[in-house]
JSON list of C-alpha atoms in Angstrom, two decimals:
[
{"chain": "A", "resi": 1, "resn": "MET", "atom": "CA", "xyz": [-35.38, 20.95, 12.91]},
{"chain": "A", "resi": 2, "resn": "PRO", "atom": "CA", "xyz": [-34.10, 24.16, 11.30]},
{"chain": "A", "resi": 3, "resn": "SER", "atom": "CA", "xyz": [-33.07, 24.07, 7.68]},
{"chain": "A", "resi": 4, "resn": "ARG", "atom": "CA", "xyz": [-29.42, 24.44, 6.77]},
{"chain": "A", "resi": 5, "resn": "THR", "atom": "CA", "xyz": [-29.94, 27.94, 5.41]},
{"chain": "A", "resi": 6, "resn": "SER", "atom": "CA", "xyz": [-31.85, 29.18, 8.47]},
{"chain": "A", "resi": 7, "resn": "ARG", "atom": "CA", "xyz": [-29.14, 27.72, 10.68]},
{"chain": "A", "resi": 8, "resn": "TYR", "atom": "CA", "xyz": [-26.67, 30.08, 8.98]},
{"chain": "A", "resi": 9, "resn": "ALA", "atom": "CA", "xyz": [-29.00, 33.12, 8.80]},
{"chain": "A", "resi": 10, "resn": "ARG", "atom": "CA", "xyz": [-27.04, 35.05, 11.41]},
{"chain": "A", "resi": 11, "resn": "TYR", "atom": "CA", "xyz": [-23.92, 35.02, 9.21]},
{"chain": "A", "resi": 12, "resn": "SER", "atom": "CA", "xyz": [-23.04, 37.37, 6.38]},
{"chain": "A", "resi": 13, "resn": "PRO", "atom": "CA", "xyz": [-23.59, 35.97, 2.87]},
{"chain": "A", "resi": 14, "resn": "ARG", "atom": "CA", "xyz": [-19.88, 35.31, 2.52]},
{"chain": "A", "resi": 15, "resn": "GLN", "atom": "CA", "xyz": [-19.65, 33.50, 5.88]},
{"chain": "A", "resi": 16, "resn": "ARG", "atom": "CA", "xyz": [-22.83, 31.58, 5.08]},
{"chain": "A", "resi": 17, "resn": "ARG", "atom": "CA", "xyz": [-21.39, 30.38, 1.79]},
{"chain": "A", "resi": 18, "resn": "ARG", "atom": "CA", "xyz": [-18.17, 29.22, 3.49]},
{"chain": "A", "resi": 19, "resn": "ARG", "atom": "CA", "xyz": [-20.07, 27.33, 6.16]},
{"chain": "A", "resi": 20, "resn": "LEU", "atom": "CA", "xyz": [-22.41, 25.71, 3.64]},
{"chain": "A", "resi": 21, "resn": "LEU", "atom": "CA", "xyz": [-19.42, 24.60, 1.57]},
{"chain": "A", "resi": 22, "resn": "ALA", "atom": "CA", "xyz": [-17.69, 23.31, 4.70]},
{"chain": "A", "resi": 23, "resn": "ASP", "atom": "CA", "xyz": [-20.76, 21.17, 5.45]},
{"chain": "A", "resi": 24, "resn": "ARG", "atom": "CA", "xyz": [-20.47, 19.64, 1.98]},
{"chain": "A", "resi": 25, "resn": "SER", "atom": "CA", "xyz": [-16.78, 18.81, 2.16]},
{"chain": "A", "resi": 26, "resn": "VAL", "atom": "CA", "xyz": [-15.85, 15.18, 1.98]},
{"chain": "A", "resi": 27, "resn": "ARG", "atom": "CA", "xyz": [-13.52, 13.73, 4.54]},
{"chain": "A", "resi": 28, "resn": "PHE", "atom": "CA", "xyz": [-11.70, 10.48, 3.98]},
{"chain": "A", "resi": 29, "resn": "PRO", "atom": "CA", "xyz": [-10.35, 8.18, 6.68]},
{"chain": "A", "resi": 30, "resn": "ASN", "atom": "CA", "xyz": [-6.60, 8.36, 7.19]},
{"chain": "A", "resi": 31, "resn": "ASP", "atom": "CA", "xyz": [-6.13, 4.82, 5.85]},
{"chain": "A", "resi": 32, "resn": "VAL", "atom": "CA", "xyz": [-7.73, 5.75, 2.53]},
{"chain": "A", "resi": 33, "resn": "LEU", "atom": "CA", "xyz": [-5.55, 8.83, 2.18]},
{"chain": "A", "resi": 34, "resn": "PHE", "atom": "CA", "xyz": [-2.44, 6.89, 3.21]},
{"chain": "A", "resi": 35, "resn": "LEU", "atom": "CA", "xyz": [-2.99, 4.18, 0.59]},
{"chain": "A", "resi": 36, "resn": "ASP", "atom": "CA", "xyz": [-3.62, 6.84, -2.02]},
{"chain": "A", "resi": 37, "resn": "HIS", "atom": "CA", "xyz": [-0.29, 8.49, -1.17]},
{"chain": "A", "resi": 38, "resn": "ILE", "atom": "CA", "xyz": [1.40, 5.09, -1.49]},
{"chain": "A", "resi": 39, "resn": "ARG", "atom": "CA", "xyz": [-0.17, 4.44, -4.89]},
{"chain": "A", "resi": 40, "resn": "GLN", "atom": "CA", "xyz": [0.91, 7.90, -6.08]},
{"chain": "A", "resi": 41, "resn": "GLY", "atom": "CA", "xyz": [4.42, 7.46, -4.69]},
{"chain": "A", "resi": 42, "resn": "ASP", "atom": "CA", "xyz": [4.18, 10.57, -2.52]},
{"chain": "A", "resi": 43, "resn": "LEU", "atom": "CA", "xyz": [6.99, 9.63, -0.13]},
{"chain": "A", "resi": 44, "resn": "GLU", "atom": "CA", "xyz": [6.77, 12.87, 1.84]},
{"chain": "A", "resi": 45, "resn": "GLN", "atom": "CA", "xyz": [3.12, 12.28, 2.71]},
{"chain": "A", "resi": 46, "resn": "VAL", "atom": "CA", "xyz": [3.65, 8.57, 3.35]},
{"chain": "A", "resi": 47, "resn": "GLY", "atom": "CA", "xyz": [6.42, 9.41, 5.82]},
{"chain": "A", "resi": 48, "resn": "ARG", "atom": "CA", "xyz": [4.32, 12.12, 7.45]},
{"chain": "A", "resi": 49, "resn": "PHE", "atom": "CA", "xyz": [1.39, 9.75, 8.01]},
{"chain": "A", "resi": 50, "resn": "ILE", "atom": "CA", "xyz": [3.69, 7.17, 9.60]},
{"chain": "A", "resi": 51, "resn": "ARG", "atom": "CA", "xyz": [5.63, 9.63, 11.78]},
{"chain": "A", "resi": 52, "resn": "THR", "atom": "CA", "xyz": [2.45, 11.21, 13.14]},
{"chain": "A", "resi": 53, "resn": "ARG", "atom": "CA", "xyz": [1.03, 7.73, 13.83]},
{"chain": "A", "resi": 54, "resn": "LYS", "atom": "CA", "xyz": [-2.09, 8.36, 11.78]},
{"chain": "A", "resi": 55, "resn": "VAL", "atom": "CA", "xyz": [-1.97, 4.81, 10.42]},
{"chain": "A", "resi": 56, "resn": "ALA", "atom": "CA", "xyz": [-0.85, 1.32, 11.43]},
{"chain": "A", "resi": 57, "resn": "LEU", "atom": "CA", "xyz": [1.47, -0.33, 8.92]},
{"chain": "A", "resi": 58, "resn": "ASP", "atom": "CA", "xyz": [0.22, -3.85, 9.56]},
{"chain": "A", "resi": 59, "resn": "THR", "atom": "CA", "xyz": [-3.47, -3.14, 8.90]},
{"chain": "A", "resi": 60, "resn": "ILE", "atom": "CA", "xyz": [-5.07, -5.25, 6.19]},
{"chain": "A", "resi": 61, "resn": "HIS", "atom": "CA", "xyz": [-7.22, -2.73, 4.34]},
{"chain": "A", "resi": 62, "resn": "PRO", "atom": "CA", "xyz": [-10.55, -3.38, 2.57]},
{"chain": "A", "resi": 63, "resn": "SER", "atom": "CA", "xyz": [-8.54, -4.02, -0.60]},
{"chain": "A", "resi": 64, "resn": "GLY", "atom": "CA", "xyz": [-7.21, -7.12, 1.18]},
{"chain": "A", "resi": 65, "resn": "LEU", "atom": "CA", "xyz": [-3.69, -5.70, 1.21]},
{"chain": "A", "resi": 66, "resn": "ALA", "atom": "CA", "xyz": [-1.41, -4.07, 3.75]},
{"chain": "A", "resi": 67, "resn": "ALA", "atom": "CA", "xyz": [0.54, -0.89, 3.01]},
{"chain": "A", "resi": 68, "resn": "LEU", "atom": "CA", "xyz": [3.68, -2.76, 1.94]},
{"chain": "A", "resi": 69, "resn": "HIS", "atom": "CA", "xyz": [1.67, -4.91, -0.48]},
{"chain": "A", "resi": 70, "resn": "GLU", "atom": "CA", "xyz": [0.22, -1.73, -2.02]},
{"chain": "A", "resi": 71, "resn": "ALA", "atom": "CA", "xyz": [3.69, -0.21, -2.40]},
{"chain": "A", "resi": 72, "resn": "VAL", "atom": "CA", "xyz": [5.01, -3.35, -4.09]},
{"chain": "A", "resi": 73, "resn": "LEU", "atom": "CA", "xyz": [1.96, -3.46, -6.35]},
{"chain": "A", "resi": 74, "resn": "SER", "atom": "CA", "xyz": [2.67, 0.12, -7.40]},
{"chain": "A", "resi": 75, "resn": "GLY", "atom": "CA", "xyz": [6.24, -0.89, -8.30]},
{"chain": "A", "resi": 76, "resn": "ASN", "atom": "CA", "xyz": [7.77, 1.90, -6.21]},
{"chain": "A", "resi": 77, "resn": "LEU", "atom": "CA", "xyz": [11.00, 0.59, -4.65]},
{"chain": "A", "resi": 78, "resn": "GLU", "atom": "CA", "xyz": [11.64, 3.83, -2.74]},
{"chain": "A", "resi": 79, "resn": "CYS", "atom": "CA", "xyz": [8.20, 3.62, -1.13]},
{"chain": "A", "resi": 80, "resn": "VAL", "atom": "CA", "xyz": [8.83, -0.03, -0.24]},
{"chain": "A", "resi": 81, "resn": "LYS", "atom": "CA", "xyz": [12.13, 0.97, 1.39]},
{"chain": "A", "resi": 82, "resn": "LEU", "atom": "CA", "xyz": [10.45, 3.77, 3.33]},
{"chain": "A", "resi": 83, "resn": "LEU", "atom": "CA", "xyz": [7.74, 1.48, 4.69]},
{"chain": "A", "resi": 84, "resn": "VAL", "atom": "CA", "xyz": [10.32, -1.14, 5.68]},
{"chain": "A", "resi": 85, "resn": "LYS", "atom": "CA", "xyz": [12.40, 1.57, 7.37]},
{"chain": "A", "resi": 86, "resn": "TYR", "atom": "CA", "xyz": [9.39, 2.40, 9.53]},
{"chain": "A", "resi": 87, "resn": "GLY", "atom": "CA", "xyz": [8.75, -1.23, 10.43]},
{"chain": "A", "resi": 88, "resn": "ALA", "atom": "CA", "xyz": [6.54, -2.77, 7.74]},
{"chain": "A", "resi": 89, "resn": "ASP", "atom": "CA", "xyz": [6.73, -6.57, 7.95]},
{"chain": "A", "resi": 90, "resn": "ILE", "atom": "CA", "xyz": [8.24, -8.09, 4.79]},
{"chain": "A", "resi": 91, "resn": "HIS", "atom": "CA", "xyz": [6.68, -11.45, 5.75]},
{"chain": "A", "resi": 92, "resn": "GLN", "atom": "CA", "xyz": [3.13, -10.15, 6.23]},
{"chain": "A", "resi": 93, "resn": "ARG", "atom": "CA", "xyz": [0.48, -11.94, 4.23]},
{"chain": "A", "resi": 94, "resn": "ASP", "atom": "CA", "xyz": [-2.56, -10.42, 2.58]},
{"chain": "A", "resi": 95, "resn": "GLU", "atom": "CA", "xyz": [-6.02, -11.95, 2.84]},
{"chain": "A", "resi": 96, "resn": "THR", "atom": "CA", "xyz": [-5.12, -14.68, 0.31]},
{"chain": "A", "resi": 97, "resn": "GLY", "atom": "CA", "xyz": [-1.73, -15.52, 1.80]},
{"chain": "A", "resi": 98, "resn": "TRP", "atom": "CA", "xyz": [0.40, -13.50, -0.61]},
{"chain": "A", "resi": 99, "resn": "THR", "atom": "CA", "xyz": [3.58, -11.94, 0.75]},
{"chain": "A", "resi": 100, "resn": "PRO", "atom": "CA", "xyz": [5.11, -8.80, -0.75]},
{"chain": "A", "resi": 101, "resn": "LEU", "atom": "CA", "xyz": [7.57, -11.12, -2.53]},
{"chain": "A", "resi": 102, "resn": "HIS", "atom": "CA", "xyz": [4.68, -12.96, -4.22]},
{"chain": "A", "resi": 103, "resn": "ILE", "atom": "CA", "xyz": [3.44, -9.64, -5.60]},
{"chain": "A", "resi": 104, "resn": "ALA", "atom": "CA", "xyz": [6.89, -8.51, -6.75]},
{"chain": "A", "resi": 105, "resn": "CYS", "atom": "CA", "xyz": [7.34, -11.79, -8.63]},
{"chain": "A", "resi": 106, "resn": "SER", "atom": "CA", "xyz": [3.85, -11.89, -10.08]},
{"chain": "A", "resi": 107, "resn": "ASP", "atom": "CA", "xyz": [3.94, -8.30, -11.31]},
{"chain": "A", "resi": 108, "resn": "GLY", "atom": "CA", "xyz": [7.51, -8.35, -12.60]},
{"chain": "A", "resi": 109, "resn": "TYR", "atom": "CA", "xyz": [9.44, -6.12, -10.20]},
{"chain": "A", "resi": 110, "resn": "PRO", "atom": "CA", "xyz": [12.94, -7.64, -9.97]},
{"chain": "A", "resi": 111, "resn": "ASP", "atom": "CA", "xyz": [14.45, -4.72, -8.03]},
{"chain": "A", "resi": 112, "resn": "ILE", "atom": "CA", "xyz": [11.78, -4.98, -5.35]},
{"chain": "A", "resi": 113, "resn": "ALA", "atom": "CA", "xyz": [12.09, -8.78, -5.24]},
{"chain": "A", "resi": 114, "resn": "ARG", "atom": "CA", "xyz": [15.88, -8.50, -4.91]},
{"chain": "A", "resi": 115, "resn": "TYR", "atom": "CA", "xyz": [15.50, -5.94, -2.11]},
{"chain": "A", "resi": 116, "resn": "LEU", "atom": "CA", "xyz": [12.98, -8.07, -0.20]},
{"chain": "A", "resi": 117, "resn": "ILE", "atom": "CA", "xyz": [15.19, -11.16, -0.55]},
{"chain": "A", "resi": 118, "resn": "SER", "atom": "CA", "xyz": [18.19, -9.17, 0.71]},
{"chain": "A", "resi": 119, "resn": "LEU", "atom": "CA", "xyz": [16.16, -8.46, 3.86]},
{"chain": "A", "resi": 120, "resn": "GLY", "atom": "CA", "xyz": [15.35, -12.14, 4.32]},
{"chain": "A", "resi": 121, "resn": "ALA", "atom": "CA", "xyz": [12.00, -12.50, 2.57]},
{"chain": "A", "resi": 122, "resn": "ASP", "atom": "CA", "xyz": [11.01, -16.17, 2.47]},
{"chain": "A", "resi": 123, "resn": "ARG", "atom": "CA", "xyz": [11.42, -17.57, -1.05]},
{"chain": "A", "resi": 124, "resn": "ASP", "atom": "CA", "xyz": [9.62, -20.72, 0.11]},
{"chain": "A", "resi": 125, "resn": "ALA", "atom": "CA", "xyz": [6.48, -19.04, 1.46]},
{"chain": "A", "resi": 126, "resn": "THR", "atom": "CA", "xyz": [3.34, -20.44, -0.14]},
{"chain": "A", "resi": 127, "resn": "ASN", "atom": "CA", "xyz": [0.11, -18.52, -0.63]},
{"chain": "A", "resi": 128, "resn": "ASP", "atom": "CA", "xyz": [-3.35, -19.99, 0.00]},
{"chain": "A", "resi": 129, "resn": "ASP", "atom": "CA", "xyz": [-3.22, -21.70, -3.42]},
{"chain": "A", "resi": 130, "resn": "GLY", "atom": "CA", "xyz": [0.11, -23.33, -2.58]},
{"chain": "A", "resi": 131, "resn": "ASP", "atom": "CA", "xyz": [2.12, -21.11, -4.94]},
{"chain": "A", "resi": 132, "resn": "LEU", "atom": "CA", "xyz": [5.69, -20.08, -4.17]},
{"chain": "A", "resi": 133, "resn": "PRO", "atom": "CA", "xyz": [6.76, -16.60, -5.28]},
{"chain": "A", "resi": 134, "resn": "SER", "atom": "CA", "xyz": [8.85, -18.25, -8.03]},
{"chain": "A", "resi": 135, "resn": "ASP", "atom": "CA", "xyz": [5.75, -20.07, -9.33]},
{"chain": "A", "resi": 136, "resn": "LEU", "atom": "CA", "xyz": [4.20, -16.71, -10.20]},
{"chain": "A", "resi": 137, "resn": "ILE", "atom": "CA", "xyz": [7.05, -15.40, -12.37]},
{"chain": "A", "resi": 138, "resn": "ASP", "atom": "CA", "xyz": [6.25, -14.86, -16.03]},
{"chain": "A", "resi": 139, "resn": "PRO", "atom": "CA", "xyz": [9.06, -16.48, -18.07]},
{"chain": "A", "resi": 140, "resn": "ASP", "atom": "CA", "xyz": [9.44, -13.17, -19.95]},
{"chain": "A", "resi": 141, "resn": "PHE", "atom": "CA", "xyz": [10.68, -11.54, -16.73]},
{"chain": "A", "resi": 142, "resn": "LYS", "atom": "CA", "xyz": [14.28, -12.69, -17.29]},
{"chain": "A", "resi": 143, "resn": "ASP", "atom": "CA", "xyz": [15.71, -10.77, -14.32]},
{"chain": "A", "resi": 144, "resn": "LEU", "atom": "CA", "xyz": [13.29, -12.49, -11.96]},
{"chain": "A", "resi": 145, "resn": "VAL", "atom": "CA", "xyz": [13.89, -15.89, -13.54]},
{"chain": "A", "resi": 146, "resn": "GLU", "atom": "CA", "xyz": [17.64, -15.42, -12.99]},
{"chain": "A", "resi": 147, "resn": "LEU", "atom": "CA", "xyz": [17.08, -14.23, -9.42]},
{"chain": "A", "resi": 148, "resn": "PHE", "atom": "CA", "xyz": [15.32, -17.48, -8.63]},
{"chain": "A", "resi": 149, "resn": "GLN", "atom": "CA", "xyz": [17.69, -19.71, -10.61]},
{"chain": "A", "resi": 150, "resn": "GLY", "atom": "CA", "xyz": [18.29, -22.88, -8.63]},
{"chain": "A", "resi": 151, "resn": "THR", "atom": "CA", "xyz": [14.89, -22.76, -6.94]},
{"chain": "A", "resi": 152, "resn": "LYS", "atom": "CA", "xyz": [11.87, -24.68, -8.16]},
{"chain": "A", "resi": 153, "resn": "MET", "atom": "CA", "xyz": [10.53, -23.05, -11.34]},
{"chain": "A", "resi": 154, "resn": "ASP", "atom": "CA", "xyz": [8.01, -24.86, -13.55]}
]
């Protein structure tokens, strides 16, 4: 088998360098790039990936989360709205049964929780441990406590 340098011997030094560098470039799967754009809040790229059908919104990724879960975890309401606009399921569960509402409550994102509830997110959904979203609210998150006033809160 020819070596990498002999394979490029017919090219000028400049072309050879470009081709050698191209061989070394790292390519990431679309799902990895998509989740990275979600975490960074790059709405333009998130929208582009969805519109060009490079990703499926309902995929549970190796992190155990779907795209909407990642957006909620990042605390980016605008990204959550964009994903929902393109069809992300607000009731989808991650690998441990958490819904996006569970994450919003656990991590203290009242605006996201309020938005999900306005769309019909199930306040009574339990995760694999039997926890309701309201069970995961830190008492210091007053806005979330008030949002769930009248529901079971220990």
